[in-house]
PDB file of C-alpha atoms in Angstrom:
ATOM      1  CA  MET A   1      63.418 330.217 161.522  1.00 67.00           C
ATOM      2  CA  VAL A   2      65.146 331.939 164.461  1.00 80.00           C
ATOM      3  CA  ASP A   3      68.206 334.147 163.859  1.00 93.00           C
ATOM      4  CA  VAL A   4      71.209 333.449 166.090  1.00 96.00           C
ATOM      5  CA  LEU A   5      74.429 335.446 166.094  1.00 97.00           C
ATOM      6  CA  LEU A   6      77.318 333.030 166.656  1.00 98.00           C
ATOM      7  CA  ALA A   7      80.260 335.001 168.056  1.00 97.00           C
ATOM      8  CA  SER A   8      82.812 332.460 166.836  1.00 95.00           C
ATOM      9  CA  ALA A   9      84.804 331.558 163.740  1.00 92.00           C
ATOM     10  CA  SER A  10      84.066 327.839 164.251  1.00 93.00           C
ATOM     11  CA  GLN A  11      82.464 326.292 161.181  1.00 93.00           C
ATOM     12  CA  ARG A  12      81.617 323.200 163.255  1.00 93.00           C
ATOM     13  CA  ARG A  13      79.625 325.272 165.740  1.00 96.00           C
ATOM     14  CA  ALA A  14      77.805 327.107 162.937  1.00 97.00           C
ATOM     15  CA  ALA A  15      76.906 323.797 161.272  1.00 96.00           C
ATOM     16  CA  MET A  16      75.580 322.405 164.571  1.00 96.00           C
ATOM     17  CA  LEU A  17      73.206 325.355 164.915  1.00 96.00           C
ATOM     18  CA  GLU A  18      72.139 325.229 161.268  1.00 96.00           C
ATOM     19  CA  GLN A  19      71.431 321.478 161.491  1.00 94.00           C
ATOM     20  CA  ARG A  20      68.946 322.265 164.258  1.00 93.00           C
ATOM     21  CA  GLY A  21      67.081 324.764 162.091  1.00 92.00           C
ATOM     22  CA  PHE A  22      68.585 328.087 163.144  1.00 93.00           C
ATOM     23  CA  PHE A  23      69.648 330.820 160.761  1.00 95.00           C
ATOM     24  CA  VAL A  24      73.222 331.595 161.794  1.00 96.00           C
ATOM     25  CA  ASN A  25      74.869 334.975 161.420  1.00 96.00           C
ATOM     26  CA  GLN A  26      78.495 334.169 162.203  1.00 97.00           C
ATOM     27  CA  GLN A  27      80.764 336.983 163.375  1.00 96.00           C
ATOM     28  CA  PRO A  28      83.920 336.223 165.338  1.00 96.00           C
ATOM     29  CA  LEU A  29      84.642 338.458 168.291  1.00 96.00           C
ATOM     30  CA  ARG A  30      87.020 341.320 167.520  1.00 95.00           C
ATOM     31  CA  ALA A  31      88.476 341.531 171.038  1.00 92.00           C
ATOM     32  CA  PRO A  32      91.445 339.273 171.798  1.00 90.00           C
ATOM     33  CA  GLU A  33      90.556 336.133 173.716  1.00 86.00           C
ATOM     34  CA  ARG A  34      91.158 336.275 177.464  1.00 84.00           C
ATOM     35  CA  PRO A  35      93.934 333.834 178.445  1.00 77.00           C
ATOM     36  CA  HIS A  36      92.669 330.672 180.075  1.00 74.00           C
ATOM     37  CA  GLY A  37      94.575 331.348 183.317  1.00 73.00           C
ATOM     38  CA  HIS A  38      97.314 329.045 184.528  1.00 75.00           C
ATOM     39  CA  GLY A  39      97.098 327.391 187.926  1.00 85.00           C
ATOM     40  CA  LEU A  40      93.327 327.027 187.601  1.00 92.00           C
ATOM     41  CA  SER A  41      91.423 323.821 186.994  1.00 94.00           C
ATOM     42  CA  ILE A  42      90.344 323.281 183.378  1.00 95.00           C
ATOM     43  CA  PRO A  43      86.673 324.058 184.170  1.00 96.00           C
ATOM     44  CA  GLU A  44      87.773 327.323 185.810  1.00 96.00           C
ATOM     45  CA  GLN A  45      89.937 328.129 182.774  1.00 95.00           C
ATOM     46  CA  VAL A  46      87.003 327.530 180.418  1.00 95.00           C
ATOM     47  CA  ARG A  47      84.752 329.667 182.623  1.00 96.00           C
ATOM     48  CA  ASN A  48      87.356 332.474 182.723  1.00 94.00           C
ATOM     49  CA  THR A  49      87.713 332.579 178.945  1.00 94.00           C
ATOM     50  CA  LEU A  50      83.960 332.249 178.426  1.00 96.00           C
ATOM     51  CA  ASP A  51      83.373 335.215 180.761  1.00 96.00           C
ATOM     52  CA  GLY A  52      85.764 337.286 178.643  1.00 96.00           C
ATOM     53  CA  LYS A  53      83.930 336.268 175.477  1.00 97.00           C
ATOM     54  CA  ILE A  54      80.586 337.195 177.063  1.00 98.00           C
ATOM     55  CA  GLU A  55      81.923 340.654 178.000  1.00 97.00           C
ATOM     56  CA  SER A  56      83.195 341.165 174.443  1.00 97.00           C
ATOM     57  CA  ALA A  57      79.947 339.953 172.869  1.00 98.00           C
ATOM     58  CA  LEU A  58      77.891 342.325 175.027  1.00 97.00           C
ATOM     59  CA  ARG A  59      80.100 345.243 173.908  1.00 97.00           C
ATOM     60  CA  GLU A  60      80.336 344.287 170.236  1.00 97.00           C
ATOM     61  CA  PHE A  61      76.843 343.045 169.347  1.00 97.00           C
ATOM     62  CA  SER A  62      73.229 344.036 169.921  1.00 95.00           C
ATOM     63  CA  GLU A  63      71.382 341.112 168.294  1.00 95.00           C
ATOM     64  CA  PRO A  64      68.588 339.564 170.398  1.00 96.00           C
ATOM     65  CA  LEU A  65      70.187 336.061 170.425  1.00 96.00           C
ATOM     66  CA  ILE A  66      73.951 335.672 170.746  1.00 98.00           C
ATOM     67  CA  VAL A  67      75.869 332.449 171.388  1.00 98.00           C
ATOM     68  CA  VAL A  68      79.469 332.201 172.599  1.00 98.00           C
ATOM     69  CA  ALA A  69      81.433 329.106 173.613  1.00 97.00           C
ATOM     70  CA  ASP A  70      84.837 327.857 174.688  1.00 95.00           C
ATOM     71  CA  THR A  71      86.242 324.323 174.670  1.00 95.00           C
ATOM     72  CA  LEU A  72      89.399 322.857 176.190  1.00 94.00           C
ATOM     73  CA  VAL A  73      90.822 319.376 176.340  1.00 96.00           C
ATOM     74  CA  GLU A  74      92.246 318.403 179.730  1.00 96.00           C
ATOM     75  CA  ASP A  75      95.726 316.895 179.650  1.00 96.00           C
ATOM     76  CA  PRO A  76      95.317 313.317 180.942  1.00 96.00           C
ATOM     77  CA  ASP A  77      98.520 313.740 183.011  1.00 94.00           C
ATOM     78  CA  ASP A  78      97.790 317.142 184.537  1.00 93.00           C
ATOM     79  CA  PRO A  79      94.274 318.405 185.426  1.00 90.00           C
ATOM     80  CA  LEU A  80      95.585 321.995 185.413  1.00 92.00           C
ATOM     81  CA  GLN A  81      97.094 321.774 181.916  1.00 92.00           C
ATOM     82  CA  PRO A  82      94.867 322.543 178.933  1.00 93.00           C
ATOM     83  CA  LEU A  83      95.397 321.189 175.472  1.00 93.00           C
ATOM     84  CA  GLY A  84      94.059 324.065 173.408  1.00 89.00           C
ATOM     85  CA  GLN A  85      94.370 324.597 169.675  1.00 92.00           C
ATOM     86  CA  PRO A  86      97.826 323.611 168.420  1.00 96.00           C
ATOM     87  CA  ARG A  87      99.786 326.360 166.674  1.00 95.00           C
ATOM     88  CA  ASP A  88     101.618 324.054 164.276  1.00 97.00           C
ATOM     89  CA  ARG A  89     102.087 320.433 163.187  1.00 97.00           C
ATOM     90  CA  HIS A  90     104.695 319.724 165.856  1.00 97.00           C
ATOM     91  CA  GLU A  91     102.391 320.883 168.647  1.00 97.00           C
ATOM     92  CA  ALA A  92      99.479 318.915 167.132  1.00 97.00           C
ATOM     93  CA  LEU A  93     101.609 315.750 167.012  1.00 97.00           C
ATOM     94  CA  THR A  94     102.716 316.257 170.620  1.00 96.00           C
ATOM     95  CA  MET A  95      99.075 316.540 171.723  1.00 97.00           C
ATOM     96  CA  LEU A  96      97.988 313.473 169.775  1.00 97.00           C
ATOM     97  CA  LEU A  97     100.857 311.447 171.254  1.00 97.00           C
ATOM     98  CA  ARG A  98      99.766 312.487 174.773  1.00 96.00           C
ATOM     99  CA  LEU A  99      96.190 311.379 174.052  1.00 97.00           C
ATOM    100  CA  SER A 100      97.007 308.168 172.155  1.00 98.00           C
ATOM    101  CA  GLY A 101      95.651 305.075 173.913  1.00 98.00           C
ATOM    102  CA  ARG A 102      94.140 307.111 176.759  1.00 98.00           C
ATOM    103  CA  ASN A 103      90.974 308.700 178.085  1.00 98.00           C
ATOM    104  CA  HIS A 104      90.696 312.431 178.658  1.00 98.00           C
ATOM    105  CA  ARG A 105      88.037 315.012 179.501  1.00 98.00           C
ATOM    106  CA  VAL A 106      86.744 317.683 177.168  1.00 98.00           C
ATOM    107  CA  TRP A 107      85.272 320.768 178.841  1.00 97.00           C
ATOM    108  CA  THR A 108      82.910 323.177 177.095  1.00 97.00           C
ATOM    109  CA  GLY A 109      81.317 326.363 178.356  1.00 98.00           C
ATOM    110  CA  THR A 110      78.465 327.937 176.435  1.00 98.00           C
ATOM    111  CA  ALA A 111      76.589 331.187 176.908  1.00 98.00           C
ATOM    112  CA  LEU A 112      73.271 332.265 175.441  1.00 98.00           C
ATOM    113  CA  ILE A 113      72.732 336.014 175.526  1.00 98.00           C
ATOM    114  CA  GLN A 114      69.057 336.762 175.000  1.00 96.00           C
ATOM    115  CA  ASN A 115      68.223 340.465 174.864  1.00 95.00           C
ATOM    116  CA  GLY A 116      71.168 341.206 177.163  1.00 94.00           C
ATOM    117  CA  VAL A 117      70.324 338.449 179.685  1.00 96.00           C
ATOM    118  CA  VAL A 118      73.156 335.921 179.992  1.00 98.00           C
ATOM    119  CA  THR A 119      72.671 332.224 180.731  1.00 98.00           C
ATOM    120  CA  THR A 120      75.752 329.982 180.913  1.00 98.00           C
ATOM    121  CA  TRP A 121      76.432 326.259 181.141  1.00 98.00           C
ATOM    122  CA  LEU A 122      79.574 324.230 181.723  1.00 98.00           C
ATOM    123  CA  ASP A 123      79.767 320.562 180.785  1.00 98.00           C
ATOM    124  CA  SER A 124      82.359 317.843 180.296  1.00 98.00           C
ATOM    125  CA  SER A 125      82.608 314.546 178.448  1.00 98.00           C
ATOM    126  CA  THR A 126      85.170 311.773 178.622  1.00 98.00           C
ATOM    127  CA  VAL A 127      86.694 310.656 175.327  1.00 98.00           C
ATOM    128  CA  ALA A 128      88.735 307.503 174.683  1.00 98.00           C
ATOM    129  CA  ILE A 129      91.398 307.611 171.983  1.00 98.00           C
ATOM    130  CA  ASP A 130      92.697 304.393 170.421  1.00 98.00           C
ATOM    131  CA  ILE A 131      96.424 303.742 170.337  1.00 98.00           C
ATOM    132  CA  LEU A 132      97.418 305.735 167.266  1.00 98.00           C
ATOM    133  CA  GLU A 133      99.888 303.957 165.015  1.00 97.00           C
ATOM    134  CA  ASP A 134     102.551 305.985 163.208  1.00 97.00           C
ATOM    135  CA  ARG A 135     100.730 305.858 159.852  1.00 97.00           C
ATOM    136  CA  VAL A 136      97.519 307.074 161.513  1.00 97.00           C
ATOM    137  CA  LEU A 137      99.340 309.912 163.280  1.00 97.00           C
ATOM    138  CA  GLU A 138     100.979 310.932 160.022  1.00 96.00           C
ATOM    139  CA  GLY A 139      97.614 310.924 158.228  1.00 96.00           C
ATOM    140  CA  LEU A 140      95.971 313.030 160.936  1.00 96.00           C
ATOM    141  CA  ILE A 141      98.787 315.583 160.860  1.00 97.00           C
ATOM    142  CA  VAL A 142      99.062 315.780 157.062  1.00 96.00           C
ATOM    143  CA  SER A 143      95.259 316.134 156.719  1.00 95.00           C
ATOM    144  CA  ASP A 144      95.370 319.343 158.806  1.00 95.00           C
ATOM    145  CA  SER A 145      92.239 318.107 160.623  1.00 93.00           C
ATOM    146  CA  TRP A 146      93.896 319.342 163.842  1.00 95.00           C
ATOM    147  CA  ARG A 147      93.738 323.010 162.826  1.00 94.00           C
ATOM    148  CA  GLY A 148      91.455 325.061 165.039  1.00 90.00           C
ATOM    149  CA  LYS A 149      90.608 322.073 167.241  1.00 92.00           C
ATOM    150  CA  ALA A 150      91.203 321.824 170.985  1.00 92.00           C
ATOM    151  CA  GLY A 151      93.499 318.902 171.739  1.00 95.00           C
ATOM    152  CA  GLY A 152      94.613 318.772 168.110  1.00 96.00           C
ATOM    153  CA  TYR A 153      91.844 316.518 166.842  1.00 95.00           C
ATOM    154  CA  ASP A 154      88.458 316.678 165.130  1.00 94.00           C
ATOM    155  CA  PHE A 155      86.110 314.188 166.800  1.00 96.00           C
ATOM    156  CA  ALA A 156      83.516 314.610 164.026  1.00 94.00           C
ATOM    157  CA  GLY A 157      86.174 314.354 161.325  1.00 93.00           C
ATOM    158  CA  ALA A 158      89.281 312.293 160.766  1.00 91.00           C
ATOM    159  CA  MET A 159      89.693 311.342 164.445  1.00 95.00           C
ATOM    160  CA  GLY A 160      86.153 309.968 164.655  1.00 94.00           C
ATOM    161  CA  GLN A 161      87.198 306.472 163.649  1.00 95.00           C
ATOM    162  CA  PHE A 162      89.869 306.379 166.382  1.00 97.00           C
ATOM    163  CA  SER A 163      87.868 307.821 169.292  1.00 97.00           C
ATOM    164  CA  SER A 164      84.663 307.301 171.232  1.00 98.00           C
ATOM    165  CA  ILE A 165      82.715 309.009 173.986  1.00 98.00           C
ATOM    166  CA  VAL A 166      82.929 307.090 177.259  1.00 98.00           C
ATOM    167  CA  GLU A 167      80.720 309.477 179.219  1.00 98.00           C
ATOM    168  CA  GLY A 168      78.880 312.654 178.298  1.00 98.00           C
ATOM    169  CA  SER A 169      77.601 314.088 175.027  1.00 97.00           C
ATOM    170  CA  GLU A 170      78.909 314.541 171.525  1.00 97.00           C
ATOM    171  CA  GLU A 171      77.726 318.170 171.581  1.00 97.00           C
ATOM    172  CA  THR A 172      80.107 318.919 174.449  1.00 97.00           C
ATOM    173  CA  VAL A 173      83.043 317.374 172.585  1.00 97.00           C
ATOM    174  CA  LEU A 174      82.171 319.326 169.429  1.00 96.00           C
ATOM    175  CA  GLY A 175      81.923 322.700 171.155  1.00 96.00           C
ATOM    176  CA  PHE A 176      78.509 323.366 172.719  1.00 98.00           C
ATOM    177  CA  THR A 177      76.813 322.241 175.900  1.00 97.00           C
ATOM    178  CA  PRO A 178      73.588 320.268 175.296  1.00 97.00           C
ATOM    179  CA  GLN A 179      71.649 322.742 177.463  1.00 97.00           C
ATOM    180  CA  LEU A 180      72.114 325.400 174.780  1.00 97.00           C
ATOM    181  CA  PHE A 181      69.986 323.442 172.321  1.00 95.00           C
ATOM    182  CA  THR A 182      67.268 322.746 174.891  1.00 93.00           C
ATOM    183  CA  ASN A 183      67.025 326.483 175.588  1.00 92.00           C
ATOM    184  CA  LEU A 184      67.182 327.548 171.942  1.00 91.00           C
ATOM    185  CA  GLU A 185      64.526 325.011 170.943  1.00 87.00           C
ATOM    186  CA  SER A 186      62.174 326.460 173.564  1.00 87.00           C
ATOM    187  CA  ILE A 187      62.544 329.841 171.819  1.00 82.00           C
ATOM    188  CA  MET A 188      61.578 328.424 168.425  1.00 70.00           C
TER     189      MET A 188
END
C-alpha cells in the first residue's frame, strides 16, 4: 500500500484515495488559502488557488507523495463568478436556487507532488440539477449536506438524486481530476 499525504481537510477526497487502495495521511494546510482572484475565469481562479496550495505544501511537508486540490462551481449566469463553499444556510440556499433547473460547470485542479516534483491537472465537468422544489431545498439545507461543498451541494450525497453529470467525470465533480488516479496507480 502506498502512503499519500492529502493536504486537505476534505473527508470526501480522503475516502476517494482510500477506496483506490492508498493509505492516506490527511493534514490540512496551515497557511491561509490564496483568494481565487476576481476578474479571472473560473479555471484561472482554480489554478491560482491551486498554485498557492502547492507553494504551501512544498513549505509545510516533506513526504514523498503529496496531493492538493481545489474545486469551484461556475455560476451559470456569470463565467467569472465562482460558487465556492457557502458560509451559512442563507448563502447555501442562494446557491442552490441559482443552480436549480440548470446546468453548470464544476472545475477542479489537482496537483501531485512526488519527491518535490509537481505535476498539475485542470479538468471540468458539466452537471445538470433538477428543478428543486421547496421541500427538497428545505431538506438539503436542514441536512447540512452543503457544508464544505463548492456550490453548496454534495453530488455524492443528498444532492445525488437531483443531479447528473452531462459531460465529464464524477471524480472532477467530487474534487480530484481523473489524471491523478492514473498517475498514482502507475506508482503502485
